[in-house]
């Protein structure tokens, strides 16, 4: 199971274990990924990084709720940021990449300071 680190601050940063290889292929996903500021994938095409502003988190959840990419199970760790520095670990649990999006949608705005 891959690890996923969600960091909540001025941006929502989601980092998933994987070797970075290049830009995420949005082919066929352009509309649903419209609010994503950036995404990257590994050599196998698995998502490794995703980032966007907390103010669009609810829309991101809605647009990606049926995307099979976000059904991957991960070990999820959630952190609060203070600027670019990790402030505190909020919690950790096993879930899916979609759960990471839900956490950002439900709690991200609190840490957008």
PDB file of N, CA and C in Angstrom:
ATOM      1  N   UNK A   1       0.850  -1.175   0.000  1.00  0.00           N
ATOM      2  CA  UNK A   1       0.000   0.000   0.000  1.00  0.00           C
ATOM      3  C   UNK A   1       0.898   1.241   0.000  1.00  0.00           C
ATOM      4  N   UNK A   2       0.591   2.187  -0.881  1.00  0.00           N
ATOM      5  CA  UNK A   2       1.375   3.411  -0.956  1.00  0.00           C
ATOM      6  C   UNK A   2       0.982   4.371   0.168  1.00  0.00           C
ATOM      7  N   UNK A   3       1.927   5.248   0.507  1.00  0.00           N
ATOM      8  CA  UNK A   3       1.665   6.270   1.517  1.00  0.00           C
ATOM      9  C   UNK A   3       1.242   7.555   0.830  1.00  0.00           C
ATOM     10  N   UNK A   4       0.351   8.271   1.485  1.00  0.00           N
ATOM     11  CA  UNK A   4      -0.139   9.543   0.970  1.00  0.00           C
ATOM     12  C   UNK A   4      -0.026  10.573   2.090  1.00  0.00           C
ATOM     13  N   UNK A   5       0.613  11.703   1.791  1.00  0.00           N
ATOM     14  CA  UNK A   5       0.748  12.772   2.770  1.00  0.00           C
ATOM     15  C   UNK A   5      -0.058  13.972   2.272  1.00  0.00           C
ATOM     16  N   UNK A   6      -1.014  14.407   3.084  1.00  0.00           N
ATOM     17  CA  UNK A   6      -1.830  15.576   2.758  1.00  0.00           C
ATOM     18  C   UNK A   6      -1.376  16.703   3.660  1.00  0.00           C
ATOM     19  N   UNK A   7      -1.033  17.839   3.056  1.00  0.00           N
ATOM     20  CA  UNK A   7      -0.624  19.008   3.826  1.00  0.00           C
ATOM     21  C   UNK A   7      -1.601  20.135   3.535  1.00  0.00           C
ATOM     22  N   UNK A   8      -2.168  20.685   4.601  1.00  0.00           N
ATOM     23  CA  UNK A   8      -3.203  21.702   4.493  1.00  0.00           C
ATOM     24  C   UNK A   8      -2.641  23.063   4.888  1.00  0.00           C
ATOM     25  N   UNK A   9      -2.744  24.029   3.997  1.00  0.00           N
ATOM     26  CA  UNK A   9      -2.272  25.385   4.248  1.00  0.00           C
ATOM     27  C   UNK A   9      -2.810  26.293   3.161  1.00  0.00           C
ATOM     28  N   UNK A  10      -1.983  27.214   2.665  1.00  0.00           N
ATOM     29  CA  UNK A  10      -2.414  28.104   1.568  1.00  0.00           C
ATOM     30  C   UNK A  10      -2.677  27.318   0.294  1.00  0.00           C
ATOM     31  N   UNK A  11      -2.026  26.177   0.162  1.00  0.00           N
ATOM     32  CA  UNK A  11      -2.333  25.199  -0.880  1.00  0.00           C
ATOM     33  C   UNK A  11      -2.628  23.883  -0.201  1.00  0.00           C
ATOM     34  N   UNK A  12      -3.441  23.058  -0.828  1.00  0.00           N
ATOM     35  CA  UNK A  12      -3.568  21.665  -0.428  1.00  0.00           C
ATOM     36  C   UNK A  12      -2.520  20.909  -1.234  1.00  0.00           C
ATOM     37  N   UNK A  13      -1.606  20.261  -0.556  1.00  0.00           N
ATOM     38  CA  UNK A  13      -0.554  19.491  -1.208  1.00  0.00           C
ATOM     39  C   UNK A  13      -0.762  18.028  -0.880  1.00  0.00           C
ATOM     40  N   UNK A  14      -0.930  17.207  -1.894  1.00  0.00           N
ATOM     41  CA  UNK A  14      -1.104  15.769  -1.694  1.00  0.00           C
ATOM     42  C   UNK A  14       0.067  15.076  -2.373  1.00  0.00           C
ATOM     43  N   UNK A  15       0.886  14.420  -1.571  1.00  0.00           N
ATOM     44  CA  UNK A  15       2.057  13.702  -2.075  1.00  0.00           C
ATOM     45  C   UNK A  15       1.847  12.217  -1.834  1.00  0.00           C
ATOM     46  N   UNK A  16       2.002  11.425  -2.897  1.00  0.00           N
ATOM     47  CA  UNK A  16       1.806   9.987  -2.832  1.00  0.00           C
ATOM     48  C   UNK A  16       3.119   9.328  -3.206  1.00  0.00           C
ATOM     49  N   UNK A  17       3.495   8.279  -2.471  1.00  0.00           N
ATOM     50  CA  UNK A  17       4.740   7.573  -2.779  1.00  0.00           C
ATOM     51  C   UNK A  17       4.821   7.246  -4.256  1.00  0.00           C
ATOM     52  N   UNK A  18       5.968   7.466  -4.833  1.00  0.00           N
ATOM     53  CA  UNK A  18       6.176   7.137  -6.240  1.00  0.00           C
ATOM     54  C   UNK A  18       7.353   7.925  -6.781  1.00  0.00           C
ATOM     55  N   UNK A  19       7.980   7.387  -7.773  1.00  0.00           N
ATOM     56  CA  UNK A  19       9.125   8.064  -8.372  1.00  0.00           C
ATOM     57  C   UNK A  19       8.622   9.048  -9.414  1.00  0.00           C
ATOM     58  N   UNK A  20       8.951  10.313  -9.234  1.00  0.00           N
ATOM     59  CA  UNK A  20       8.505  11.365 -10.143  1.00  0.00           C
ATOM     60  C   UNK A  20       9.090  11.152 -11.534  1.00  0.00           C
ATOM     61  N   UNK A  21       8.241  11.263 -12.547  1.00  0.00           N
ATOM     62  CA  UNK A  21       8.715  11.093 -13.919  1.00  0.00           C
ATOM     63  C   UNK A  21       8.278  12.225 -14.839  1.00  0.00           C
ATOM     64  N   UNK A  22       7.254  12.959 -14.485  1.00  0.00           N
ATOM     65  CA  UNK A  22       6.810  14.038 -15.357  1.00  0.00           C
ATOM     66  C   UNK A  22       5.404  14.486 -15.062  1.00  0.00           C
ATOM     67  N   UNK A  23       4.878  15.329 -15.909  1.00  0.00           N
ATOM     68  CA  UNK A  23       3.537  15.877 -15.722  1.00  0.00           C
ATOM     69  C   UNK A  23       2.482  14.781 -15.815  1.00  0.00           C
ATOM     70  N   UNK A  24       1.460  14.912 -15.021  1.00  0.00           N
ATOM     71  CA  UNK A  24       0.350  13.975 -15.040  1.00  0.00           C
ATOM     72  C   UNK A  24      -0.384  14.082 -16.372  1.00  0.00           C
ATOM     73  N   UNK A  25      -0.693  12.956 -16.965  1.00  0.00           N
ATOM     74  CA  UNK A  25      -1.412  12.935 -18.234  1.00  0.00           C
ATOM     75  C   UNK A  25      -2.890  13.190 -17.972  1.00  0.00           C
ATOM     76  N   UNK A  26      -3.351  14.364 -18.355  1.00  0.00           N
ATOM     77  CA  UNK A  26      -4.749  14.735 -18.125  1.00  0.00           C
ATOM     78  C   UNK A  26      -5.655  14.355 -19.286  1.00  0.00           C
ATOM     79  N   UNK A  27      -5.135  13.661 -20.263  1.00  0.00           N
ATOM     80  CA  UNK A  27      -5.933  13.286 -21.430  1.00  0.00           C
ATOM     81  C   UNK A  27      -7.220  12.605 -20.979  1.00  0.00           C
ATOM     82  N   UNK A  28      -8.332  13.124 -21.430  1.00  0.00           N
ATOM     83  CA  UNK A  28      -9.625  12.560 -21.048  1.00  0.00           C
ATOM     84  C   UNK A  28     -10.098  12.999 -19.678  1.00  0.00           C
ATOM     85  N   UNK A  29      -9.278  13.788 -18.975  1.00  0.00           N
ATOM     86  CA  UNK A  29      -9.645  14.248 -17.636  1.00  0.00           C
ATOM     87  C   UNK A  29      -9.630  15.770 -17.549  1.00  0.00           C
ATOM     88  N   UNK A  30      -9.412  16.436 -18.642  1.00  0.00           N
ATOM     89  CA  UNK A  30      -9.201  17.888 -18.635  1.00  0.00           C
ATOM     90  C   UNK A  30     -10.299  18.635 -17.884  1.00  0.00           C
ATOM     91  N   UNK A  31     -11.556  18.280 -18.134  1.00  0.00           N
ATOM     92  CA  UNK A  31     -12.649  19.003 -17.485  1.00  0.00           C
ATOM     93  C   UNK A  31     -12.696  18.744 -15.988  1.00  0.00           C
ATOM     94  N   UNK A  32     -12.567  17.489 -15.571  1.00  0.00           N
ATOM     95  CA  UNK A  32     -12.652  17.188 -14.143  1.00  0.00           C
ATOM     96  C   UNK A  32     -11.439  17.696 -13.370  1.00  0.00           C
ATOM     97  N   UNK A  33     -10.305  17.888 -14.047  1.00  0.00           N
ATOM     98  CA  UNK A  33      -9.107  18.385 -13.393  1.00  0.00           C
ATOM     99  C   UNK A  33      -8.934  19.889 -13.554  1.00  0.00           C
ATOM    100  N   UNK A  34      -9.998  20.587 -13.989  1.00  0.00           N
ATOM    101  CA  UNK A  34      -9.891  22.014 -14.303  1.00  0.00           C
ATOM    102  C   UNK A  34      -9.432  22.855 -13.107  1.00  0.00           C
ATOM    103  N   UNK A  35      -9.778  22.454 -11.890  1.00  0.00           N
ATOM    104  CA  UNK A  35      -9.438  23.263 -10.713  1.00  0.00           C
ATOM    105  C   UNK A  35      -8.140  22.829 -10.049  1.00  0.00           C
ATOM    106  N   UNK A  36      -7.495  21.825 -10.597  1.00  0.00           N
ATOM    107  CA  UNK A  36      -6.226  21.343 -10.048  1.00  0.00           C
ATOM    108  C   UNK A  36      -5.111  22.255 -10.553  1.00  0.00           C
ATOM    109  N   UNK A  37      -4.332  22.809  -9.631  1.00  0.00           N
ATOM    110  CA  UNK A  37      -3.236  23.703 -10.024  1.00  0.00           C
ATOM    111  C   UNK A  37      -2.096  22.917 -10.658  1.00  0.00           C
ATOM    112  N   UNK A  38      -1.864  21.704 -10.162  1.00  0.00           N
ATOM    113  CA  UNK A  38      -0.794  20.898 -10.725  1.00  0.00           C
ATOM    114  C   UNK A  38      -0.901  19.450 -10.299  1.00  0.00           C
ATOM    115  N   UNK A  39      -0.387  18.567 -11.135  1.00  0.00           N
ATOM    116  CA  UNK A  39      -0.385  17.134 -10.841  1.00  0.00           C
ATOM    117  C   UNK A  39       0.795  16.506 -11.554  1.00  0.00           C
ATOM    118  N   UNK A  40       1.348  15.461 -10.965  1.00  0.00           N
ATOM    119  CA  UNK A  40       2.473  14.740 -11.542  1.00  0.00           C
ATOM    120  C   UNK A  40       2.242  13.251 -11.337  1.00  0.00           C
ATOM    121  N   UNK A  41       2.860  12.435 -12.185  1.00  0.00           N
ATOM    122  CA  UNK A  41       2.706  10.981 -12.108  1.00  0.00           C
ATOM    123  C   UNK A  41       4.074  10.317 -12.164  1.00  0.00           C
ATOM    124  N   UNK A  42       4.119   9.042 -11.748  1.00  0.00           N
ATOM    125  CA  UNK A  42       5.366   8.292 -11.841  1.00  0.00           C
ATOM    126  C   UNK A  42       5.446   7.601 -13.200  1.00  0.00           C
ATOM    127  N   UNK A  43       6.482   6.782 -13.381  1.00  0.00           N
ATOM    128  CA  UNK A  43       6.704   6.130 -14.673  1.00  0.00           C
ATOM    129  C   UNK A  43       5.573   5.193 -15.069  1.00  0.00           C
ATOM    130  N   UNK A  44       4.851   4.655 -14.079  1.00  0.00           N
ATOM    131  CA  UNK A  44       3.732   3.758 -14.355  1.00  0.00           C
ATOM    132  C   UNK A  44       2.433   4.528 -14.571  1.00  0.00           C
ATOM    133  N   UNK A  45       2.478   5.848 -14.432  1.00  0.00           N
ATOM    134  CA  UNK A  45       1.280   6.658 -14.615  1.00  0.00           C
ATOM    135  C   UNK A  45       0.459   6.846 -13.356  1.00  0.00           C
ATOM    136  N   UNK A  46       0.969   6.363 -12.209  1.00  0.00           N
ATOM    137  CA  UNK A  46       0.255   6.560 -10.953  1.00  0.00           C
ATOM    138  C   UNK A  46       0.497   7.983 -10.458  1.00  0.00           C
ATOM    139  N   UNK A  47      -0.534   8.591  -9.945  1.00  0.00           N
ATOM    140  CA  UNK A  47      -0.445   9.937  -9.414  1.00  0.00           C
ATOM    141  C   UNK A  47       0.567   9.985  -8.273  1.00  0.00           C
ATOM    142  N   UNK A  48       1.445  10.990  -8.257  1.00  0.00           N
ATOM    143  CA  UNK A  48       2.402  11.147  -7.158  1.00  0.00           C
ATOM    144  C   UNK A  48       2.262  12.481  -6.439  1.00  0.00           C
ATOM    145  N   UNK A  49       1.792  13.514  -7.124  1.00  0.00           N
ATOM    146  CA  UNK A  49       1.625  14.830  -6.506  1.00  0.00           C
ATOM    147  C   UNK A  49       0.379  15.495  -7.065  1.00  0.00           C
ATOM    148  N   UNK A  50      -0.305  16.210  -6.191  1.00  0.00           N
ATOM    149  CA  UNK A  50      -1.492  16.951  -6.593  1.00  0.00           C
ATOM    150  C   UNK A  50      -1.538  18.199  -5.729  1.00  0.00           C
ATOM    151  N   UNK A  51      -1.785  19.356  -6.311  1.00  0.00           N
ATOM    152  CA  UNK A  51      -1.911  20.542  -5.466  1.00  0.00           C
ATOM    153  C   UNK A  51      -2.920  21.519  -6.045  1.00  0.00           C
ATOM    154  N   UNK A  52      -3.623  22.212  -5.134  1.00  0.00           N
ATOM    155  CA  UNK A  52      -4.674  23.153  -5.511  1.00  0.00           C
ATOM    156  C   UNK A  52      -4.991  24.022  -4.308  1.00  0.00           C
ATOM    157  N   UNK A  53      -5.742  25.084  -4.511  1.00  0.00           N
ATOM    158  CA  UNK A  53      -6.094  25.986  -3.426  1.00  0.00           C
ATOM    159  C   UNK A  53      -7.265  25.428  -2.622  1.00  0.00           C
ATOM    160  N   UNK A  54      -7.243  25.601  -1.294  1.00  0.00           N
ATOM    161  CA  UNK A  54      -8.319  25.072  -0.452  1.00  0.00           C
ATOM    162  C   UNK A  54      -9.693  25.609  -0.811  1.00  0.00           C
ATOM    163  N   UNK A  55      -9.772  26.819  -1.349  1.00  0.00           N
ATOM    164  CA  UNK A  55     -11.077  27.412  -1.652  1.00  0.00           C
ATOM    165  C   UNK A  55     -11.838  26.641  -2.733  1.00  0.00           C
ATOM    166  N   UNK A  56     -11.151  25.798  -3.514  1.00  0.00           N
ATOM    167  CA  UNK A  56     -11.845  25.017  -4.544  1.00  0.00           C
ATOM    168  C   UNK A  56     -11.940  23.537  -4.167  1.00  0.00           C
ATOM    169  N   UNK A  57     -11.610  23.209  -2.915  1.00  0.00           N
ATOM    170  CA  UNK A  57     -11.562  21.808  -2.500  1.00  0.00           C
ATOM    171  C   UNK A  57     -12.901  21.094  -2.687  1.00  0.00           C
ATOM    172  N   UNK A  58     -14.004  21.743  -2.362  1.00  0.00           N
ATOM    173  CA  UNK A  58     -15.321  21.103  -2.511  1.00  0.00           C
ATOM    174  C   UNK A  58     -15.611  20.805  -3.982  1.00  0.00           C
ATOM    175  N   UNK A  59     -15.241  21.720  -4.861  1.00  0.00           N
ATOM    176  CA  UNK A  59     -15.444  21.508  -6.294  1.00  0.00           C
ATOM    177  C   UNK A  59     -14.549  20.402  -6.827  1.00  0.00           C
ATOM    178  N   UNK A  60     -13.333  20.306  -6.285  1.00  0.00           N
ATOM    179  CA  UNK A  60     -12.420  19.234  -6.684  1.00  0.00           C
ATOM    180  C   UNK A  60     -13.024  17.882  -6.314  1.00  0.00           C
ATOM    181  N   UNK A  61     -13.548  17.774  -5.097  1.00  0.00           N
ATOM    182  CA  UNK A  61     -14.188  16.530  -4.652  1.00  0.00           C
ATOM    183  C   UNK A  61     -15.340  16.170  -5.582  1.00  0.00           C
ATOM    184  N   UNK A  62     -16.177  17.136  -5.890  1.00  0.00           N
ATOM    185  CA  UNK A  62     -17.337  16.869  -6.747  1.00  0.00           C
ATOM    186  C   UNK A  62     -16.912  16.418  -8.144  1.00  0.00           C
ATOM    187  N   UNK A  63     -15.891  17.052  -8.702  1.00  0.00           N
ATOM    188  CA  UNK A  63     -15.494  16.717 -10.069  1.00  0.00           C
ATOM    189  C   UNK A  63     -14.740  15.391 -10.169  1.00  0.00           C
ATOM    190  N   UNK A  64     -14.131  14.936  -9.060  1.00  0.00           N
ATOM    191  CA  UNK A  64     -13.318  13.722  -9.114  1.00  0.00           C
ATOM    192  C   UNK A  64     -13.931  12.531  -8.375  1.00  0.00           C
ATOM    193  N   UNK A  65     -15.154  12.693  -7.879  1.00  0.00           N
ATOM    194  CA  UNK A  65     -15.753  11.637  -7.053  1.00  0.00           C
ATOM    195  C   UNK A  65     -15.927  10.308  -7.788  1.00  0.00           C
ATOM    196  N   UNK A  66     -16.082  10.332  -9.101  1.00  0.00           N
ATOM    197  CA  UNK A  66     -16.277   9.092  -9.848  1.00  0.00           C
ATOM    198  C   UNK A  66     -15.041   8.658 -10.625  1.00  0.00           C
ATOM    199  N   UNK A  67     -13.921   9.329 -10.413  1.00  0.00           N
ATOM    200  CA  UNK A  67     -12.692   8.990 -11.130  1.00  0.00           C
ATOM    201  C   UNK A  67     -12.037   7.780 -10.453  1.00  0.00           C
ATOM    202  N   UNK A  68     -11.876   6.668 -11.167  1.00  0.00           N
ATOM    203  CA  UNK A  68     -11.308   5.456 -10.555  1.00  0.00           C
ATOM    204  C   UNK A  68      -9.890   5.658 -10.019  1.00  0.00           C
ATOM    205  N   UNK A  69      -9.196   6.672 -10.494  1.00  0.00           N
ATOM    206  CA  UNK A  69      -7.851   6.969  -9.996  1.00  0.00           C
ATOM    207  C   UNK A  69      -7.844   7.168  -8.487  1.00  0.00           C
ATOM    208  N   UNK A  70      -8.931   7.731  -7.948  1.00  0.00           N
ATOM    209  CA  UNK A  70      -8.976   8.084  -6.534  1.00  0.00           C
ATOM    210  C   UNK A  70      -9.524   6.967  -5.654  1.00  0.00           C
ATOM    211  N   UNK A  71      -9.706   5.775  -6.230  1.00  0.00           N
ATOM    212  CA  UNK A  71     -10.133   4.616  -5.444  1.00  0.00           C
ATOM    213  C   UNK A  71      -8.939   3.858  -4.875  1.00  0.00           C
ATOM    214  N   UNK A  72      -7.717   4.243  -5.255  1.00  0.00           N
ATOM    215  CA  UNK A  72      -6.530   3.547  -4.758  1.00  0.00           C
ATOM    216  C   UNK A  72      -6.425   3.684  -3.247  1.00  0.00           C
ATOM    217  N   UNK A  73      -6.174   2.548  -2.586  1.00  0.00           N
ATOM    218  CA  UNK A  73      -6.027   2.565  -1.136  1.00  0.00           C
ATOM    219  C   UNK A  73      -4.617   2.988  -0.767  1.00  0.00           C
ATOM    220  N   UNK A  74      -4.535   3.839   0.257  1.00  0.00           N
ATOM    221  CA  UNK A  74      -3.253   4.388   0.699  1.00  0.00           C
ATOM    222  C   UNK A  74      -3.228   4.472   2.218  1.00  0.00           C
ATOM    223  N   UNK A  75      -2.008   4.595   2.763  1.00  0.00           N
ATOM    224  CA  UNK A  75      -1.831   4.952   4.165  1.00  0.00           C
ATOM    225  C   UNK A  75      -1.785   6.476   4.180  1.00  0.00           C
ATOM    226  N   UNK A  76      -2.766   7.094   4.788  1.00  0.00           N
ATOM    227  CA  UNK A  76      -2.978   8.532   4.686  1.00  0.00           C
ATOM    228  C   UNK A  76      -2.511   9.251   5.950  1.00  0.00           C
ATOM    229  N   UNK A  77      -1.651  10.253   5.793  1.00  0.00           N
ATOM    230  CA  UNK A  77      -1.217  11.101   6.898  1.00  0.00           C
ATOM    231  C   UNK A  77      -1.599  12.528   6.561  1.00  0.00           C
ATOM    232  N   UNK A  78      -2.160  13.241   7.537  1.00  0.00           N
ATOM    233  CA  UNK A  78      -2.629  14.608   7.316  1.00  0.00           C
ATOM    234  C   UNK A  78      -1.865  15.551   8.237  1.00  0.00           C
ATOM    235  N   UNK A  79      -1.318  16.615   7.647  1.00  0.00           N
ATOM    236  CA  UNK A  79      -0.529  17.599   8.384  1.00  0.00           C
ATOM    237  C   UNK A  79      -1.079  18.996   8.165  1.00  0.00           C
ATOM    238  N   UNK A  80      -0.900  19.856   9.158  1.00  0.00           N
ATOM    239  CA  UNK A  80      -1.187  21.281   9.017  1.00  0.00           C
ATOM    240  C   UNK A  80       0.123  21.990   8.724  1.00  0.00           C
ATOM    241  N   UNK A  81       0.066  22.958   7.820  1.00  0.00           N
ATOM    242  CA  UNK A  81       1.250  23.744   7.488  1.00  0.00           C
ATOM    243  C   UNK A  81       1.155  25.128   8.125  1.00  0.00           C
ATOM    244  N   UNK A  82       2.324  25.677   8.420  1.00  0.00           N
ATOM    245  CA  UNK A  82       2.447  27.070   8.823  1.00  0.00           C
ATOM    246  C   UNK A  82       3.378  27.690   7.797  1.00  0.00           C
ATOM    247  N   UNK A  83       2.794  28.350   6.790  1.00  0.00           N
ATOM    248  CA  UNK A  83       3.591  28.780   5.642  1.00  0.00           C
ATOM    249  C   UNK A  83       4.003  27.549   4.861  1.00  0.00           C
ATOM    250  N   UNK A  84       5.316  27.331   4.746  1.00  0.00           N
ATOM    251  CA  UNK A  84       5.813  26.139   4.047  1.00  0.00           C
ATOM    252  C   UNK A  84       6.276  25.062   5.013  1.00  0.00           C
ATOM    253  N   UNK A  85       6.241  25.363   6.293  1.00  0.00           N
ATOM    254  CA  UNK A  85       6.724  24.428   7.311  1.00  0.00           C
ATOM    255  C   UNK A  85       5.590  23.587   7.880  1.00  0.00           C
ATOM    256  N   UNK A  86       5.880  22.313   8.160  1.00  0.00           N
ATOM    257  CA  UNK A  86       4.892  21.451   8.797  1.00  0.00           C
ATOM    258  C   UNK A  86       4.708  21.899  10.243  1.00  0.00           C
ATOM    259  N   UNK A  87       3.477  22.199  10.598  1.00  0.00           N
ATOM    260  CA  UNK A  87       3.156  22.692  11.937  1.00  0.00           C
ATOM    261  C   UNK A  87       2.839  21.536  12.882  1.00  0.00           C
ATOM    262  N   UNK A  88       1.939  20.655  12.453  1.00  0.00           N
ATOM    263  CA  UNK A  88       1.573  19.519  13.297  1.00  0.00           C
ATOM    264  C   UNK A  88       0.943  18.405  12.472  1.00  0.00           C
ATOM    265  N   UNK A  89       1.104  17.183  12.970  1.00  0.00           N
ATOM    266  CA  UNK A  89       0.440  16.041  12.355  1.00  0.00           C
ATOM    267  C   UNK A  89      -0.963  15.974  12.943  1.00  0.00           C
ATOM    268  N   UNK A  90      -1.961  15.989  12.081  1.00  0.00           N
ATOM    269  CA  UNK A  90      -3.336  15.982  12.543  1.00  0.00           C
ATOM    270  C   UNK A  90      -3.843  14.568  12.799  1.00  0.00           C
ATOM    271  N   UNK A  91      -3.642  13.669  11.839  1.00  0.00           N
ATOM    272  CA  UNK A  91      -3.996  12.264  12.034  1.00  0.00           C
ATOM    273  C   UNK A  91      -3.469  11.402  10.909  1.00  0.00           C
ATOM    274  N   UNK A  92      -3.611  10.097  11.111  1.00  0.00           N
ATOM    275  CA  UNK A  92      -3.187   9.112  10.113  1.00  0.00           C
ATOM    276  C   UNK A  92      -4.197   7.977  10.119  1.00  0.00           C
ATOM    277  N   UNK A  93      -4.504   7.453   8.918  1.00  0.00           N
ATOM    278  CA  UNK A  93      -5.429   6.327   8.810  1.00  0.00           C
ATOM    279  C   UNK A  93      -5.298   5.712   7.429  1.00  0.00           C
ATOM    280  N   UNK A  94      -5.782   4.490   7.279  1.00  0.00           N
ATOM    281  CA  UNK A  94      -5.827   3.850   5.974  1.00  0.00           C
ATOM    282  C   UNK A  94      -7.112   4.297   5.273  1.00  0.00           C
ATOM    283  N   UNK A  95      -6.992   4.635   4.012  1.00  0.00           N
ATOM    284  CA  UNK A  95      -8.152   5.078   3.256  1.00  0.00           C
ATOM    285  C   UNK A  95      -7.842   5.071   1.768  1.00  0.00           C
ATOM    286  N   UNK A  96      -8.548   5.907   1.042  1.00  0.00           N
ATOM    287  CA  UNK A  96      -8.336   6.009  -0.396  1.00  0.00           C
ATOM    288  C   UNK A  96      -7.846   7.416  -0.727  1.00  0.00           C
ATOM    289  N   UNK A  97      -7.392   7.583  -1.963  1.00  0.00           N
ATOM    290  CA  UNK A  97      -7.014   8.927  -2.396  1.00  0.00           C
ATOM    291  C   UNK A  97      -8.224   9.857  -2.365  1.00  0.00           C
ATOM    292  N   UNK A  98      -9.415   9.320  -2.578  1.00  0.00           N
ATOM    293  CA  UNK A  98     -10.616  10.147  -2.481  1.00  0.00           C
ATOM    294  C   UNK A  98     -10.801  10.654  -1.054  1.00  0.00           C
ATOM    295  N   UNK A  99     -10.468   9.829  -0.061  1.00  0.00           N
ATOM    296  CA  UNK A  99     -10.527  10.282   1.337  1.00  0.00           C
ATOM    297  C   UNK A  99      -9.618  11.486   1.559  1.00  0.00           C
ATOM    298  N   UNK A 100      -8.463  11.487   0.884  1.00  0.00           N
ATOM    299  CA  UNK A 100      -7.551  12.627   0.981  1.00  0.00           C
ATOM    300  C   UNK A 100      -8.226  13.896   0.461  1.00  0.00           C
ATOM    301  N   UNK A 101      -8.969  13.769  -0.628  1.00  0.00           N
ATOM    302  CA  UNK A 101      -9.694  14.919  -1.165  1.00  0.00           C
ATOM    303  C   UNK A 101     -10.785  15.386  -0.191  1.00  0.00           C
ATOM    304  N   UNK A 102     -11.469  14.434   0.433  1.00  0.00           N
ATOM    305  CA  UNK A 102     -12.530  14.787   1.382  1.00  0.00           C
ATOM    306  C   UNK A 102     -11.974  15.527   2.591  1.00  0.00           C
ATOM    307  N   UNK A 103     -10.836  15.078   3.103  1.00  0.00           N
ATOM    308  CA  UNK A 103     -10.204  15.756   4.237  1.00  0.00           C
ATOM    309  C   UNK A 103      -9.904  17.205   3.860  1.00  0.00           C
ATOM    310  N   UNK A 104      -9.335  17.396   2.683  1.00  0.00           N
ATOM    311  CA  UNK A 104      -9.009  18.750   2.237  1.00  0.00           C
ATOM    312  C   UNK A 104     -10.262  19.606   2.093  1.00  0.00           C
ATOM    313  N   UNK A 105     -11.333  19.026   1.564  1.00  0.00           N
ATOM    314  CA  UNK A 105     -12.572  19.776   1.378  1.00  0.00           C
ATOM    315  C   UNK A 105     -13.214  20.146   2.708  1.00  0.00           C
ATOM    316  N   UNK A 106     -13.155  19.225   3.671  1.00  0.00           N
ATOM    317  CA  UNK A 106     -13.826  19.446   4.945  1.00  0.00           C
ATOM    318  C   UNK A 106     -13.007  20.268   5.935  1.00  0.00           C
ATOM    319  N   UNK A 107     -11.677  20.199   5.840  1.00  0.00           N
ATOM    320  CA  UNK A 107     -10.841  20.841   6.854  1.00  0.00           C
ATOM    321  C   UNK A 107      -9.807  21.813   6.305  1.00  0.00           C
ATOM    322  N   UNK A 108      -9.612  21.828   4.999  1.00  0.00           N
ATOM    323  CA  UNK A 108      -8.538  22.632   4.430  1.00  0.00           C
ATOM    324  C   UNK A 108      -8.632  24.123   4.709  1.00  0.00           C
ATOM    325  N   UNK A 109      -9.845  24.669   4.687  1.00  0.00           N
ATOM    326  CA  UNK A 109     -10.014  26.116   4.849  1.00  0.00           C
ATOM    327  C   UNK A 109      -9.523  26.606   6.222  1.00  0.00           C
ATOM    328  N   UNK A 110      -9.600  25.757   7.256  1.00  0.00           N
ATOM    329  CA  UNK A 110      -9.154  26.150   8.594  1.00  0.00           C
ATOM    330  C   UNK A 110      -7.668  26.495   8.628  1.00  0.00           C
ATOM    331  N   UNK A 111      -6.912  25.863   7.739  1.00  0.00           N
ATOM    332  CA  UNK A 111      -5.462  26.017   7.767  1.00  0.00           C
ATOM    333  C   UNK A 111      -4.951  26.964   6.685  1.00  0.00           C
ATOM    334  N   UNK A 112      -5.872  27.575   5.957  1.00  0.00           N
ATOM    335  CA  UNK A 112      -5.537  28.531   4.911  1.00  0.00           C
ATOM    336  C   UNK A 112      -5.393  29.922   5.537  1.00  0.00           C
ATOM    337  N   UNK A 113      -4.277  30.143   6.232  1.00  0.00           N
ATOM    338  CA  UNK A 113      -4.052  31.417   6.923  1.00  0.00           C
ATOM    339  C   UNK A 113      -2.852  32.143   6.374  1.00  0.00           C
TER     340      UNK A 113
END
